[in-house]
Amino acid sequence: MRRSLRQLGAADLSGRRVLVRVDYNVPLEDGHVRDSTRLVASYPTLDYLRERRARPVLLSHLGRPDGVPDPRYSLQPVAHALAEQGGYEVRFAAPADSEAALGASSDLREGEILLLENTRFLPGETENDEALSQRFARLGDLFVNDAFGTTHRAHASTVGVARWLKPAVAGLLIERELAALDRLRGATRSPFVVALGGAKIGDKIGLLEQFVSRADRILVGGAMANTFLAARGINMADSLIEGAALDTAASLLRRAGGRIELPVDLIVSPGPDAEGEARTVDVESVPPGTMALDIGPETARRYRGAVLDASTLFWNGPMGLFEKETFAAGTDALVAAAAEATVRGAFTVIGGGDSAAAVTRAGLADSVSHVSTGGGAALEYLVEGSLPGIEALDEA
Ligand code: ADP
Ligand code: MG
């Protein structure tokens, strides 16, 4: 176990500058924050610090500006959103490693929050550069990592800084994420149902390997199902298939002994934009010139039944190209089933950027046990049981 913010005493926090690594890698649109889920996820830690009269200094990255300042990736809109939506008194300083930032951190008054400009404007951030880590470390009297979505990266503001600034502890968001994921890694209540979809099998092989031996049922949908179906010798016409993963898919199917369930019907269409031509077909009869873009209604009905029977559910990756209404029915059915299973007492966790977006879109984010804010980080933790950004923190 790693030390958490909650284990620090009042004297550790009162009046102190607390350097907090948050994950404000949010989508921007016309200079505004389009989805503030990640901001809201940081409020418990910010409020906890302010109630204890600490002075929070926030570091975050946004996008991939590659070590050079780029106004398109400025955190200025985030500072506005924190003030307007969060009601915080926010100061903003750039760049994050400058004398100006250091001055702003010393001048920060109780009740205020300082947000520093995008850490990825600085060369050395993604290389976990030691000198940059030390400059970050000067900005606070202690370090709190609460950027769960970035904990699988060893960067200067997530890993390097924790070596030079002590105590270095986990924030409340990370604490909550790990508690949910630890429950999935430990002895889970049966039936343990795993639903996997989305686009990239390659990235999720480790996860599949782990669950093939632990889950009672693995429901596969989305483009991932295409690859499994193709590995079974089924003609998938123009569907998105990961050729490099075909052998692995075949080997997983052999080892899973029926625990991997594949679609029995599909929604196909000549392409993602040909929504008017979408139709339901049997899995054995995908017509030439079409691609599978969602699970079919019979598959959705079966998967829904499996989810309702679950005592434990982990779901990653949408069941279809859910960004388009025509291909969202399978994903929406699973979201609804997950919420119902939760009411019946199941422990339900949904992880992955797109999957989380699907739950939020359905307005059901509060109706499941946990929605993980970190896609890659959550998957890596489930497989490895550790993350570089967590390992860098103090032992409890
Ligand atoms: P997550 O972010 O939840 O981990 P992924 O990033 O792996 O999920 O996959 C999400 C993407 O997969 C979405 O953009 C979705 O449109 C796409 N997708 C799902 N099913 C299909 C399909 N059958 N064909 C093409 N794309 C699909
Ligand atoms: Mg994704």
XYZ file of C-alpha atoms and ligand atoms in Angstrom:
424
model
C 0.000 0.000 0.000
C 1.045 3.545 -0.705
C 0.587 6.456 1.611
C -2.485 8.573 0.955
C -3.347 12.212 1.576
C -5.739 11.070 4.310
C -2.821 9.703 6.331
C -1.182 13.117 6.669
C -1.838 15.171 9.773
C -3.373 18.658 9.928
C 0.056 20.193 10.593
C 1.397 18.656 7.385
C -1.170 20.610 5.404
C -2.124 23.847 7.159
C -0.528 26.786 5.373
C 1.661 24.489 3.260
C 2.039 24.635 -0.516
C 0.772 21.299 -1.780
C 1.964 20.440 -5.287
C -0.847 18.351 -6.820
C -0.434 16.499 -10.116
C -3.952 16.389 -11.568
C -5.219 14.977 -14.858
C -6.801 17.914 -16.683
C -6.229 16.355 -20.104
C -9.750 17.397 -21.149
C -11.326 17.891 -24.586
C -11.381 21.559 -25.662
C -13.733 23.169 -28.163
C -13.464 26.800 -29.298
C -11.346 27.635 -26.263
C -13.765 26.033 -23.804
C -13.731 22.797 -21.828
C -16.232 20.510 -23.588
C -16.320 17.768 -20.946
C -15.396 18.615 -17.374
C -15.623 15.085 -15.940
C -11.905 15.144 -15.099
C -12.158 18.529 -13.406
C -15.035 17.359 -11.230
C -13.058 14.206 -10.380
C -10.366 16.412 -8.812
C -12.700 18.441 -6.566
C -12.682 16.053 -3.581
C -8.901 16.425 -3.258
C -9.014 20.196 -3.829
C -11.774 20.597 -1.237
C -9.983 18.336 1.225
C -6.872 20.530 0.939
C -8.734 23.815 1.178
C -10.701 22.688 4.219
C -7.339 22.030 5.882
C -6.045 25.471 4.886
C -3.449 24.108 2.481
C -2.428 26.058 -0.630
C -2.837 23.842 -3.731
C -0.450 24.292 -6.670
C -1.692 22.240 -9.632
C 0.325 20.632 -12.431
C -1.225 18.905 -15.448
C -0.573 18.065 -19.065
C -3.032 18.606 -21.919
C -2.690 16.915 -25.299
C 0.691 16.184 -26.843
C 2.484 19.467 -27.492
C 5.840 17.623 -27.463
C 7.975 19.867 -25.287
C 7.151 23.220 -26.920
C 4.554 25.862 -25.976
C 1.497 25.623 -28.233
C -1.480 27.916 -27.526
C -3.900 25.205 -28.719
C -2.970 23.180 -25.648
C -2.930 25.960 -23.066
C -4.536 25.164 -19.703
C -5.953 28.700 -19.524
C -9.491 27.467 -20.487
C -9.232 24.932 -17.665
C -8.397 27.738 -15.213
C -11.578 29.507 -16.359
C -13.689 26.370 -15.977
C -12.309 25.709 -12.483
C -13.338 29.230 -11.495
C -16.715 29.306 -13.255
C -17.968 25.753 -12.757
C -16.008 24.767 -9.668
C -16.321 28.124 -7.930
C -12.630 28.157 -6.979
C -10.455 31.240 -6.755
C -7.916 30.351 -9.393
C -4.596 31.909 -10.312
C -2.787 30.899 -13.454
C 0.945 31.058 -14.164
C 3.114 30.002 -17.051
C 5.398 28.260 -17.654
C 5.254 25.672 -14.910
C 8.996 25.548 -14.169
C 9.733 29.311 -14.183
C 10.707 31.849 -11.503
C 7.267 33.374 -12.101
C 5.621 30.075 -11.178
C 7.815 29.806 -8.096
C 6.888 33.367 -7.105
C 3.201 32.687 -7.672
C 3.374 29.579 -5.507
C 4.961 31.534 -2.626
C 2.450 34.385 -2.971
C -0.559 32.057 -3.049
C -3.013 32.897 -0.294
C -5.220 30.620 1.732
C -8.404 29.809 -0.208
C -6.735 30.272 -3.578
C -5.606 27.654 -6.064
C -2.689 28.043 -8.460
C -2.854 26.251 -11.811
C 0.390 26.127 -13.777
C 0.671 25.902 -17.554
C 0.821 22.577 -19.429
C 3.747 20.445 -18.210
C 4.223 19.089 -21.735
C 5.210 22.560 -22.950
C 8.495 21.820 -21.190
C 11.288 19.737 -22.711
C 12.082 16.850 -20.402
C 8.575 16.250 -19.041
C 7.879 13.053 -20.975
C 11.540 11.968 -20.588
C 11.201 12.152 -16.795
C 14.141 14.564 -16.817
C 15.832 14.930 -13.443
C 16.546 18.681 -13.605
C 12.939 19.417 -14.543
C 11.711 17.140 -11.753
C 13.795 19.169 -9.300
C 12.382 22.452 -10.613
C 8.851 21.087 -10.157
C 9.774 19.991 -6.641
C 10.547 23.612 -5.620
C 6.917 24.564 -6.267
C 5.512 22.811 -3.205
C 6.246 21.686 0.344
C 4.809 18.237 -0.336
C 3.546 16.269 -3.334
C 0.157 14.713 -4.017
C -0.358 12.635 -7.146
C -4.033 12.545 -8.132
C -3.609 12.163 -11.906
C -4.851 8.596 -12.154
C -5.141 8.700 -15.961
C -1.412 9.417 -16.221
C -0.063 7.010 -13.582
C 1.051 4.499 -16.230
C 3.556 7.080 -17.555
C 6.890 7.801 -15.905
C 7.124 11.546 -16.487
C 8.858 14.349 -14.573
C 5.578 15.633 -13.088
C 4.290 12.176 -12.140
C 7.341 10.088 -11.170
C 10.489 12.271 -11.132
C 9.094 14.959 -8.840
C 8.104 12.367 -6.207
C 11.791 11.619 -5.627
C 12.646 15.206 -4.766
C 9.545 16.327 -2.910
C 8.518 14.471 0.265
C 6.108 13.463 1.548
C 4.785 12.169 -1.777
C 1.316 10.677 -1.360
C -1.729 9.555 -3.356
C -4.716 11.890 -3.697
C -8.327 10.950 -3.070
C -9.133 10.152 -6.714
C -6.244 7.710 -7.021
C -7.257 6.177 -3.705
C -10.813 5.619 -4.974
C -9.677 4.241 -8.352
C -7.284 1.758 -6.766
C -9.868 0.610 -4.229
C -12.259 -0.314 -7.073
C -9.568 -1.971 -9.186
C -8.116 -3.858 -6.199
C -11.553 -5.333 -5.627
C -11.488 -6.680 -9.186
C -7.971 -8.051 -8.745
C -8.817 -9.800 -5.513
C -11.314 -12.541 -4.774
C -14.330 -11.494 -6.842
C -17.859 -12.688 -6.195
C -19.158 -15.122 -8.857
C -20.496 -14.906 -11.450
C -17.669 -12.619 -12.559
C -18.586 -11.279 -15.986
C -16.160 -9.348 -18.167
C -17.371 -7.446 -21.232
C -14.741 -6.379 -23.733
C -15.187 -4.364 -26.892
C -13.619 -1.384 -28.583
C -11.095 -1.302 -31.330
C -7.687 -2.475 -30.169
C -7.144 -6.140 -29.252
C -3.387 -5.620 -29.332
C -3.550 -3.261 -26.333
C -5.871 -5.550 -24.429
C -4.231 -8.956 -24.834
C -2.774 -8.885 -21.327
C -6.200 -8.144 -19.942
C -7.780 -10.982 -21.895
C -5.043 -13.382 -20.786
C -5.690 -12.465 -17.168
C -9.467 -12.756 -17.364
C -9.527 -15.966 -19.394
C -8.378 -17.749 -16.244
C -10.475 -15.775 -13.744
C -13.779 -14.685 -15.269
C -16.830 -16.937 -15.554
C -17.994 -15.315 -18.769
C -16.230 -13.009 -21.225
C -18.614 -11.182 -23.531
C -16.849 -9.859 -26.612
C -18.248 -7.135 -28.848
C -17.101 -4.180 -30.937
C -14.297 -4.454 -33.447
C -12.591 -6.869 -31.062
C -15.348 -9.392 -31.805
C -14.615 -9.091 -35.535
C -11.086 -10.368 -34.990
C -12.309 -13.286 -32.861
C -14.966 -14.187 -35.428
C -12.411 -14.024 -38.241
C -10.092 -16.242 -36.163
C -12.935 -18.782 -36.129
C -12.929 -18.723 -39.911
C -16.032 -16.577 -40.308
C -16.049 -14.224 -43.306
C -16.236 -10.673 -41.942
C -16.218 -8.912 -45.364
C -14.972 -5.320 -44.958
C -15.122 -5.266 -41.138
C -12.292 -3.770 -39.119
C -10.038 -6.714 -38.194
C -6.673 -6.785 -36.468
C -4.695 -9.182 -38.660
C -1.724 -9.264 -36.289
C -3.944 -10.492 -33.445
C -5.644 -13.396 -35.277
C -3.338 -16.093 -33.884
C -3.655 -14.791 -30.351
C -7.425 -14.645 -30.715
C -7.518 -18.264 -31.921
C -5.311 -19.397 -29.048
C -7.476 -17.541 -26.490
C -10.608 -19.180 -27.906
C -9.013 -22.632 -27.556
C -7.967 -22.010 -23.972
C -11.167 -20.297 -22.846
C -13.260 -23.439 -23.271
C -16.475 -21.628 -24.131
C -16.103 -18.877 -21.571
C -15.455 -16.378 -24.377
C -18.831 -15.516 -25.928
C -19.037 -14.004 -29.398
C -21.872 -12.244 -31.242
C -24.507 -14.386 -32.939
C -25.829 -11.475 -34.988
C -24.440 -8.139 -36.119
C -25.473 -4.744 -37.458
C -23.727 -4.267 -40.796
C -23.527 -1.389 -43.239
C -21.403 -0.459 -46.252
C -19.614 2.055 -44.013
C -19.879 4.168 -40.854
C -21.549 6.982 -42.801
C -24.052 4.764 -44.636
C -26.400 4.784 -41.669
C -29.498 4.475 -43.857
C -28.267 1.136 -45.178
C -27.679 -0.500 -41.803
C -29.291 -3.913 -41.258
C -29.173 -6.893 -38.950
C -27.596 -10.117 -40.187
C -26.737 -13.526 -38.794
C -23.046 -13.732 -37.845
C -22.446 -16.350 -40.583
C -23.850 -14.115 -43.318
C -22.036 -10.793 -43.354
C -22.694 -9.616 -46.951
C -19.758 -8.721 -49.199
C -19.114 -4.977 -49.286
C -20.346 -4.404 -45.709
C -18.731 -4.082 -42.311
C -19.949 -5.059 -38.837
C -20.447 -1.913 -36.745
C -22.466 -3.121 -33.747
C -23.626 -6.329 -32.084
C -27.117 -7.382 -33.207
C -30.300 -7.369 -31.082
C -30.164 -11.098 -30.234
C -26.538 -10.743 -29.061
C -27.468 -7.633 -27.052
C -30.299 -9.621 -25.427
C -27.926 -12.460 -24.438
C -25.208 -10.117 -23.152
C -27.802 -8.199 -21.173
C -28.907 -11.460 -19.544
C -25.307 -12.289 -18.654
C -24.753 -8.850 -17.112
C -27.971 -9.080 -15.073
C -26.783 -12.432 -13.663
C -23.381 -11.022 -12.694
C -22.259 -10.411 -9.135
C -19.121 -8.713 -10.418
C -18.817 -6.882 -13.734
C -15.856 -5.302 -15.458
C -16.499 -3.714 -18.816
C -14.015 -2.062 -21.158
C -14.613 -0.981 -24.746
C -17.898 -0.130 -26.502
C -19.881 -2.881 -28.283
C -19.998 -0.931 -31.546
C -19.297 2.346 -33.265
C -21.413 4.027 -30.598
C -20.487 7.577 -31.663
C -23.188 7.080 -34.316
C -26.719 6.559 -33.012
C -27.393 3.784 -35.576
C -24.558 1.690 -34.144
C -25.025 2.555 -30.446
C -27.845 0.142 -29.510
C -25.540 -2.662 -28.322
C -23.461 -0.339 -26.161
C -26.545 1.399 -24.752
C -28.137 -1.956 -23.909
C -25.056 -2.949 -21.944
C -24.891 0.391 -20.112
C -28.531 -0.031 -19.053
C -27.930 -3.636 -17.982
C -24.883 -2.595 -15.928
C -26.987 -0.005 -14.091
C -29.722 -2.591 -13.400
C -27.195 -5.140 -12.185
C -25.846 -2.509 -9.774
C -29.315 -1.965 -8.302
C -29.502 -5.743 -7.764
C -26.319 -5.586 -5.708
C -23.615 -6.368 -8.263
C -20.234 -4.639 -8.082
C -19.839 -2.965 -11.483
C -16.795 -1.216 -12.889
C -16.564 0.439 -16.285
C -13.172 1.562 -17.562
C -11.766 3.084 -20.750
C -12.101 6.552 -22.228
C -14.756 5.693 -24.806
C -16.661 3.318 -22.548
C -16.768 5.963 -19.820
C -18.061 8.460 -22.404
C -20.856 6.036 -23.333
C -21.963 5.723 -19.690
C -21.807 9.462 -19.146
C -23.783 10.067 -22.343
C -26.509 7.739 -21.074
C -26.592 9.736 -17.817
C -25.798 6.585 -15.823
C -22.293 7.341 -14.513
C -23.665 7.484 -10.952
C -25.694 4.295 -11.425
C -22.739 1.881 -11.579
C -20.271 1.159 -8.780
C -17.298 2.850 -10.424
C -16.417 4.551 -13.705
C -12.672 4.723 -14.118
C -11.289 8.037 -15.364
C -8.142 6.348 -16.629
C -8.306 4.027 -19.637
C -4.742 2.797 -20.169
C -3.845 3.219 -16.500
C -6.796 1.118 -15.306
C -6.008 -1.683 -17.756
C -2.321 -1.684 -16.846
C -3.126 -1.816 -13.142
C -5.545 -4.715 -13.619
C -2.883 -6.674 -15.475
C 0.306 -5.683 -13.620
C -1.009 -4.754 -10.188
C 1.254 -1.705 -10.146
C 1.779 1.604 -11.947
C 4.950 3.726 -12.207
C 3.197 6.817 -10.829
C 2.013 4.867 -7.779
C 5.308 3.077 -7.164
C 7.027 6.485 -6.977
C 4.957 7.490 -3.939
C 5.873 6.866 -0.302
C 5.149 3.488 1.284
C 2.403 3.681 3.864
P -11.980 2.452 -24.683
O -11.565 3.878 -24.950
O -13.264 2.377 -23.908
O -10.870 1.645 -24.089
P -11.332 1.690 -27.393
O -10.554 2.949 -27.517
O -10.607 0.403 -27.384
O -12.308 1.765 -26.116
O -12.369 1.575 -28.594
C -13.355 2.545 -28.828
C -13.569 2.755 -30.290
O -13.879 1.537 -30.939
C -14.720 3.692 -30.560
O -14.260 4.812 -31.273
C -15.685 2.848 -31.387
O -16.323 3.593 -32.392
C -14.775 1.822 -31.988
N -15.508 0.619 -32.393
C -16.209 -0.218 -31.629
N -16.767 -1.197 -32.352
C -16.394 -0.990 -33.636
C -16.640 -1.678 -34.865
N -17.397 -2.781 -34.916
N -16.079 -1.175 -35.990
C -15.320 -0.064 -35.948
N -15.042 0.621 -34.808
C -15.584 0.168 -33.664
Mg -10.391 4.796 -26.562
